[in-house]
GROMACS .gro file of C-alpha atoms in nm:
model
  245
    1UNK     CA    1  11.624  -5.973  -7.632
    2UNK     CA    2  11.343  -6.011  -7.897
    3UNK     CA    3  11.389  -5.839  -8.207
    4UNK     CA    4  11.022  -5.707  -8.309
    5UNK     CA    5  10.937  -5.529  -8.676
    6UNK     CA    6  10.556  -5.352  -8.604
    7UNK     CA    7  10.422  -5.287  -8.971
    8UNK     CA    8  10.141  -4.959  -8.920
    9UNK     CA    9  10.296  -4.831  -8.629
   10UNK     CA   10  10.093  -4.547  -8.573
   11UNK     CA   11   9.732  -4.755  -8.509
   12UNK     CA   12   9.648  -4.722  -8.225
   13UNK     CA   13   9.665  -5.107  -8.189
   14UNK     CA   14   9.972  -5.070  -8.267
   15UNK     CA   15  10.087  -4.849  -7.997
   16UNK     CA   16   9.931  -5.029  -7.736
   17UNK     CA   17  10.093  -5.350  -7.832
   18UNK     CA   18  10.447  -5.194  -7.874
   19UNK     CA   19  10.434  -5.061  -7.549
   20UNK     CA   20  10.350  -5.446  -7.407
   21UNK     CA   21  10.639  -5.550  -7.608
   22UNK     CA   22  10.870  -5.280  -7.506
   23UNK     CA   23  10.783  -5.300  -7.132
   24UNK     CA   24  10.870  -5.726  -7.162
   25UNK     CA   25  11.192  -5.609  -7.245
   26UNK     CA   26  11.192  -5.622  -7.614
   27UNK     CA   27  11.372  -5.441  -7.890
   28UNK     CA   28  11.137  -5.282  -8.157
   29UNK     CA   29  11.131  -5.108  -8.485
   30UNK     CA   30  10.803  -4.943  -8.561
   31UNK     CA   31  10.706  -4.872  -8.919
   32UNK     CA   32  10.452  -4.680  -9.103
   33UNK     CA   33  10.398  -4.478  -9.421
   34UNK     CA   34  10.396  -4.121  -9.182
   35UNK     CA   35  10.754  -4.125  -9.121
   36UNK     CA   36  10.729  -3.854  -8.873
   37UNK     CA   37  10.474  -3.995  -8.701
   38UNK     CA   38  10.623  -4.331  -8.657
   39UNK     CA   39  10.907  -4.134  -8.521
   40UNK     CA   40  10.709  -3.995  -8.191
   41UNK     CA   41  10.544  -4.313  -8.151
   42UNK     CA   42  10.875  -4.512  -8.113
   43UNK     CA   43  11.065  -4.165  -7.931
   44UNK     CA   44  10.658  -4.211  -7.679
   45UNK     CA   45  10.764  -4.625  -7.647
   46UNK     CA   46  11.113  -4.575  -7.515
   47UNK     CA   47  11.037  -4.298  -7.266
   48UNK     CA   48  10.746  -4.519  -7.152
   49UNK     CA   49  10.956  -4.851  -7.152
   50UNK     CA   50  11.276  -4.729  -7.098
   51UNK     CA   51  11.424  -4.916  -7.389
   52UNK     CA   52  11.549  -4.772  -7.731
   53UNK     CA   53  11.241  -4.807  -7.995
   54UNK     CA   54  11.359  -4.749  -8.361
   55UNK     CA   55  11.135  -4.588  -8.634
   56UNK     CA   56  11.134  -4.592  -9.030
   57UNK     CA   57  10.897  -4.570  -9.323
   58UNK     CA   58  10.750  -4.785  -9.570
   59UNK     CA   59  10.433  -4.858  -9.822
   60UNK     CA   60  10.237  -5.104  -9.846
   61UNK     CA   61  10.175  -5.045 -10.229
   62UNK     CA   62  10.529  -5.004 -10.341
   63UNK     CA   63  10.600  -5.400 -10.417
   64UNK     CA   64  10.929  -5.325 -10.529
   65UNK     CA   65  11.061  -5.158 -10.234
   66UNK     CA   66  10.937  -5.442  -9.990
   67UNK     CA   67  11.270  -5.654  -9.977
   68UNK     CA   68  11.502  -5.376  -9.926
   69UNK     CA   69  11.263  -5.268  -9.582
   70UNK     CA   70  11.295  -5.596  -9.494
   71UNK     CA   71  11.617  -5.631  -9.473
   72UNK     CA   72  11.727  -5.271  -9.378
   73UNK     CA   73  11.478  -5.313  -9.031
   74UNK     CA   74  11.630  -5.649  -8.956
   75UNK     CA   75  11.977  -5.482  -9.011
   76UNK     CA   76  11.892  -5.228  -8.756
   77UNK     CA   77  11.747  -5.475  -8.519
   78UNK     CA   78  12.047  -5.657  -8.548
   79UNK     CA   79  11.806  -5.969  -8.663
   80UNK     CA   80  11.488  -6.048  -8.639
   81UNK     CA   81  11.240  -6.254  -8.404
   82UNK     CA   82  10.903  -6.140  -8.487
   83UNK     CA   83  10.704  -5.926  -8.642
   84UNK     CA   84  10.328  -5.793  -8.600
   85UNK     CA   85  10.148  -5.678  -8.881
   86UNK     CA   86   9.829  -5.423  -8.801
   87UNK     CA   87   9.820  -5.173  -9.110
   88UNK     CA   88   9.527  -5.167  -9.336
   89UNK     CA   89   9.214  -4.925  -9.399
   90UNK     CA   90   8.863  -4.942  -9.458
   91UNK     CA   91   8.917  -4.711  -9.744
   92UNK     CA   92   8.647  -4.557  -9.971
   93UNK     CA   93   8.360  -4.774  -9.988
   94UNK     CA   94   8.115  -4.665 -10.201
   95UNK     CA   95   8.399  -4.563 -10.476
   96UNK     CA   96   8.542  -4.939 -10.448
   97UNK     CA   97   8.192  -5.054 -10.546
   98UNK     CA   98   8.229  -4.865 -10.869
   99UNK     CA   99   8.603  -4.781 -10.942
  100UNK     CA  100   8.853  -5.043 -11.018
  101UNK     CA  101   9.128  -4.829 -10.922
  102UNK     CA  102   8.981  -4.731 -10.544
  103UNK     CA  103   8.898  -5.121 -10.492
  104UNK     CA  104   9.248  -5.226 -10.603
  105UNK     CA  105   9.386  -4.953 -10.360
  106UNK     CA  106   9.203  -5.097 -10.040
  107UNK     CA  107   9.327  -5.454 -10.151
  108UNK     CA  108   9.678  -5.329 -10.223
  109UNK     CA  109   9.645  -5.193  -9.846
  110UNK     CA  110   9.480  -5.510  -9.659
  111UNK     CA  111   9.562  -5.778  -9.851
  112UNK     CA  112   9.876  -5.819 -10.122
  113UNK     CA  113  10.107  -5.528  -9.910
  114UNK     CA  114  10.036  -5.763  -9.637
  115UNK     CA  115  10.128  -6.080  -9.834
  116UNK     CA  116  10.474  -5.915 -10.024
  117UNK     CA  117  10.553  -5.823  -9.669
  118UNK     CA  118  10.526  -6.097  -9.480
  119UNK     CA  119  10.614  -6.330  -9.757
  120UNK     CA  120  10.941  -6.197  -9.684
  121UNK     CA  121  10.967  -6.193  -9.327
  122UNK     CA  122  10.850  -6.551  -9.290
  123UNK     CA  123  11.156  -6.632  -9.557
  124UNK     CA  124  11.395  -6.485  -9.282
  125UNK     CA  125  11.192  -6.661  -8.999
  126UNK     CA  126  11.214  -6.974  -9.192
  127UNK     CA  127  11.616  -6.971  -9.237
  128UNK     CA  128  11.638  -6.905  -8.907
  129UNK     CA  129  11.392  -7.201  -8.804
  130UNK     CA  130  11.244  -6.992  -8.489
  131UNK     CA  131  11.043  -6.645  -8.466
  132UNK     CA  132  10.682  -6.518  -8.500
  133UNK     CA  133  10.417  -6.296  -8.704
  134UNK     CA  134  10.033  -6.173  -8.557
  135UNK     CA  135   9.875  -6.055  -8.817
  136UNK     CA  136   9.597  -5.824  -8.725
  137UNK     CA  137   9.246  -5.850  -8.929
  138UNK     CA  138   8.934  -5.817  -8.864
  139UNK     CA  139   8.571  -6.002  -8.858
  140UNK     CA  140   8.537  -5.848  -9.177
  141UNK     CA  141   8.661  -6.092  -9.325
  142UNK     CA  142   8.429  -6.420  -9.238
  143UNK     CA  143   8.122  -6.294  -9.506
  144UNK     CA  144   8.069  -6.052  -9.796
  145UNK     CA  145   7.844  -5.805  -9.683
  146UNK     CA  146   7.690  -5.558  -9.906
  147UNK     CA  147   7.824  -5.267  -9.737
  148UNK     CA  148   8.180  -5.362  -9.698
  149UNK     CA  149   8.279  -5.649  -9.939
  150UNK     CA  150   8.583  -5.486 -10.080
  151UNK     CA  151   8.728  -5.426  -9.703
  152UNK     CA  152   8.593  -5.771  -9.657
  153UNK     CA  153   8.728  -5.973  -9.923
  154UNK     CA  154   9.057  -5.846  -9.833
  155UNK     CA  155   9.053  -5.923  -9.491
  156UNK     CA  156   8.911  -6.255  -9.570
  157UNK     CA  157   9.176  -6.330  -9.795
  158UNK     CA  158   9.430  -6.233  -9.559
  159UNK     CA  159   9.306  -6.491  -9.340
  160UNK     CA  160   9.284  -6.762  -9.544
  161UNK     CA  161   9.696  -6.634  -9.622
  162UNK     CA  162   9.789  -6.646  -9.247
  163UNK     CA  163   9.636  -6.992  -9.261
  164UNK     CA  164   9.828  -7.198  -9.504
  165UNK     CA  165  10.165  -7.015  -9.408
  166UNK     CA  166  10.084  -7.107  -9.033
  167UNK     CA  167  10.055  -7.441  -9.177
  168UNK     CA  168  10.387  -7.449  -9.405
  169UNK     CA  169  10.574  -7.313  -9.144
  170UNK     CA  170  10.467  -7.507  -8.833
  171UNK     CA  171  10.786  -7.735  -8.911
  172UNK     CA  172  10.997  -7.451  -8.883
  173UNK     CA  173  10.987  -7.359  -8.561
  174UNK     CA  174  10.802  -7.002  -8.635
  175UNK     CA  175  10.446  -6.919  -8.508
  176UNK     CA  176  10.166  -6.738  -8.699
  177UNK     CA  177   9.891  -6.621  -8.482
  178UNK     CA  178   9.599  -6.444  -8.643
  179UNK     CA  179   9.363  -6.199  -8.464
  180UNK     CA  180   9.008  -6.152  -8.615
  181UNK     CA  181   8.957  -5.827  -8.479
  182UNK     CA  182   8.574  -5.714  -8.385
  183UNK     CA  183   8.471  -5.298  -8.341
  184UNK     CA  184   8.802  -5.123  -8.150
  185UNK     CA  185   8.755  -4.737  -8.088
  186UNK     CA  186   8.947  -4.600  -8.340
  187UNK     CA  187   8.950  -4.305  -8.570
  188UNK     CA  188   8.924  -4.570  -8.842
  189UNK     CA  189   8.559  -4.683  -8.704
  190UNK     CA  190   8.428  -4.351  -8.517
  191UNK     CA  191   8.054  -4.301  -8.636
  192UNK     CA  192   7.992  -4.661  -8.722
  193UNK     CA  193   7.751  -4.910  -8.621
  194UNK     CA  194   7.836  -5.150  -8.361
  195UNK     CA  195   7.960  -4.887  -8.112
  196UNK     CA  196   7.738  -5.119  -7.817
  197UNK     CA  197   8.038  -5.403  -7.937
  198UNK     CA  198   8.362  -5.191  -7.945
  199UNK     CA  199   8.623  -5.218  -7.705
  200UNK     CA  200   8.943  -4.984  -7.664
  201UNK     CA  201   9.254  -4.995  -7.846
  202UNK     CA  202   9.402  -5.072  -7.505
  203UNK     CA  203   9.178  -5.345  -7.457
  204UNK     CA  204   9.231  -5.486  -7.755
  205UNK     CA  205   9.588  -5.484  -7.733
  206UNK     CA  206   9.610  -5.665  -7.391
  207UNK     CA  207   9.396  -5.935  -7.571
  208UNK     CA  208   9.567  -5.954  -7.850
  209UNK     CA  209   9.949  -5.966  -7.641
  210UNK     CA  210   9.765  -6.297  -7.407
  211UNK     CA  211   9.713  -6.440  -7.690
  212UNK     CA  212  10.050  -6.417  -7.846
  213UNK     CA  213  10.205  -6.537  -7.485
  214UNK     CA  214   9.969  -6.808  -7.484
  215UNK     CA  215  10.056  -6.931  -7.894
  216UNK     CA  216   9.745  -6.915  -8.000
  217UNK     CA  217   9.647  -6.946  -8.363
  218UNK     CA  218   9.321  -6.791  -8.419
  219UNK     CA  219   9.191  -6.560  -8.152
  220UNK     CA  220   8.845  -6.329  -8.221
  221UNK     CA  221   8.911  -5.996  -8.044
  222UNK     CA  222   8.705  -5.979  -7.837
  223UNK     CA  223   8.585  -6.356  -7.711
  224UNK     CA  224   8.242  -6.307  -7.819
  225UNK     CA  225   8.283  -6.276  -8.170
  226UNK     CA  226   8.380  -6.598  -8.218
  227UNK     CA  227   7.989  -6.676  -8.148
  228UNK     CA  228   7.872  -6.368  -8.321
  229UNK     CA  229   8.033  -6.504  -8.666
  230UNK     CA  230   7.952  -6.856  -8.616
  231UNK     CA  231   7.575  -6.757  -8.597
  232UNK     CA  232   7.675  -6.475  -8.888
  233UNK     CA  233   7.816  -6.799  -9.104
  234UNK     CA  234   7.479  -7.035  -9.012
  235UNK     CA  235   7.265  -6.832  -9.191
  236UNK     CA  236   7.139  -6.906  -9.547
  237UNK     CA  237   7.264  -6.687  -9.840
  238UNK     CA  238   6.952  -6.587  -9.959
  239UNK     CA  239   6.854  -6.448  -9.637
  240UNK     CA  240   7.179  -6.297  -9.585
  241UNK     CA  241   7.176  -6.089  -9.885
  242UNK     CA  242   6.873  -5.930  -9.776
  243UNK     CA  243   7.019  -5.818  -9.443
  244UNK     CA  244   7.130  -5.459  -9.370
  245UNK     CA  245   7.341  -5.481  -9.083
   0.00000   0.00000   0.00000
């Protein structure tokens, strides 16, 4: 049986890929910072699954407390195969143009929660020499744009992460896989541009589990953003900047 931590349980990504887990026969913990709300998710997977889904807490922003999660899910798992990581928030925009403090905080919750995190997963994964992570991000990431570089810069930094750990780990028998995710129908995105683009949470999530069967190591969410961002990339900085989209 695969042991499975899911970091941001309560996404709707995140649902929708626990239940694939769950229904392949797989033993999960689900995780997130609304304790109560992980709680019904995981209580929603094993009625659904019929399997036993375990719940807990944590923050992304409280470094300190990272290693103790860590171990306490894996305890409760009873080890630990895999894990998926899909937290993270657009956050305040505007205020993370201006305020230090509101930039850090959508950095602490894309980009170094993500890296103490899975820093020390991958560390278990290693010693084990076998095992997985996904880690979820999003198109975001592939250029600054002027309307959401601070989301951006995270996500593109997370990527660049998942990259040289796939590489140092390749050797050890454990997998990273990560998902550049496009527009997905969530409460995160509702009202923004792109809506002609987005896909469902479901969607997404059967994507996203292919991929994972299939070992993949990059995978845009959907397809077609692969070609979207490789146009994106082609074009010349100083037109770029001038661009409102």
């Amino acid at each position: 049986m695969t042991k499975i931590l899911i970091l941001g349980a309560t996404s709707p990504i995140a649902r929708a890929l626990a239940l694939r887990f769950a229904s392949d026969g797989a033993r999960l913990y689900l995780a997130a910072r609304d304790g109560d709300e992980a709680r019904r998710v995981a209580e929603d997977v094993s009625v659904r699954a019929g399997v036993t889904a375990l719940s807990g807490t944590f923050d992304a922003s409280d470094f300190a407390s990272h290693d103790e999660f860590i171990r306490h899910a894996a305890g409760r798992l009873g080890g630990l195969d895999g894990v998926v990581v899909c937290f993270g928030t657009l956050g305040d925009e505007d205020a993370a143009q201006t305020d230090p403090g509101a930039a850090l905080a959508t950095i602490h919750q894309n980009f170094t929660g993500a890296v103490s995190l899975i820093t020390l997963a991958a560390r278990h994964l290693e010693q084990q020499l076998s095992g997985f992570i996904i880690v979820i991000g999003s198109v975001a990431g592939e250029r600054g744009r002027a309307r959401n570089y601070v989301y951006g810069s995270a996500k593109g930094a997370l990527a660049i992460f998942a990259q040289g750990l796939r590489g140092r780990l390749a050797a050890s028998g454990v997998h990273v896989m990560t998902v550049k995710l496009g527009t997905v129908d969530t409460r995160m995105t509702w009202g923004r541009e792109g809506a002609i683009l987005t896909i469902s949470p479901a969607k997404a999530a059967d994507l996203i589990y292919a991929a994972y069967r299939r070992r993949a190591e990059v995978v845009y969410t959907p397809w077609f953003w692969r070609f979207i961002m490789g146009a994106i990339r082609l074009i010349p900085e100083s037109r770029f900047k001038r661009l409102s989209f």
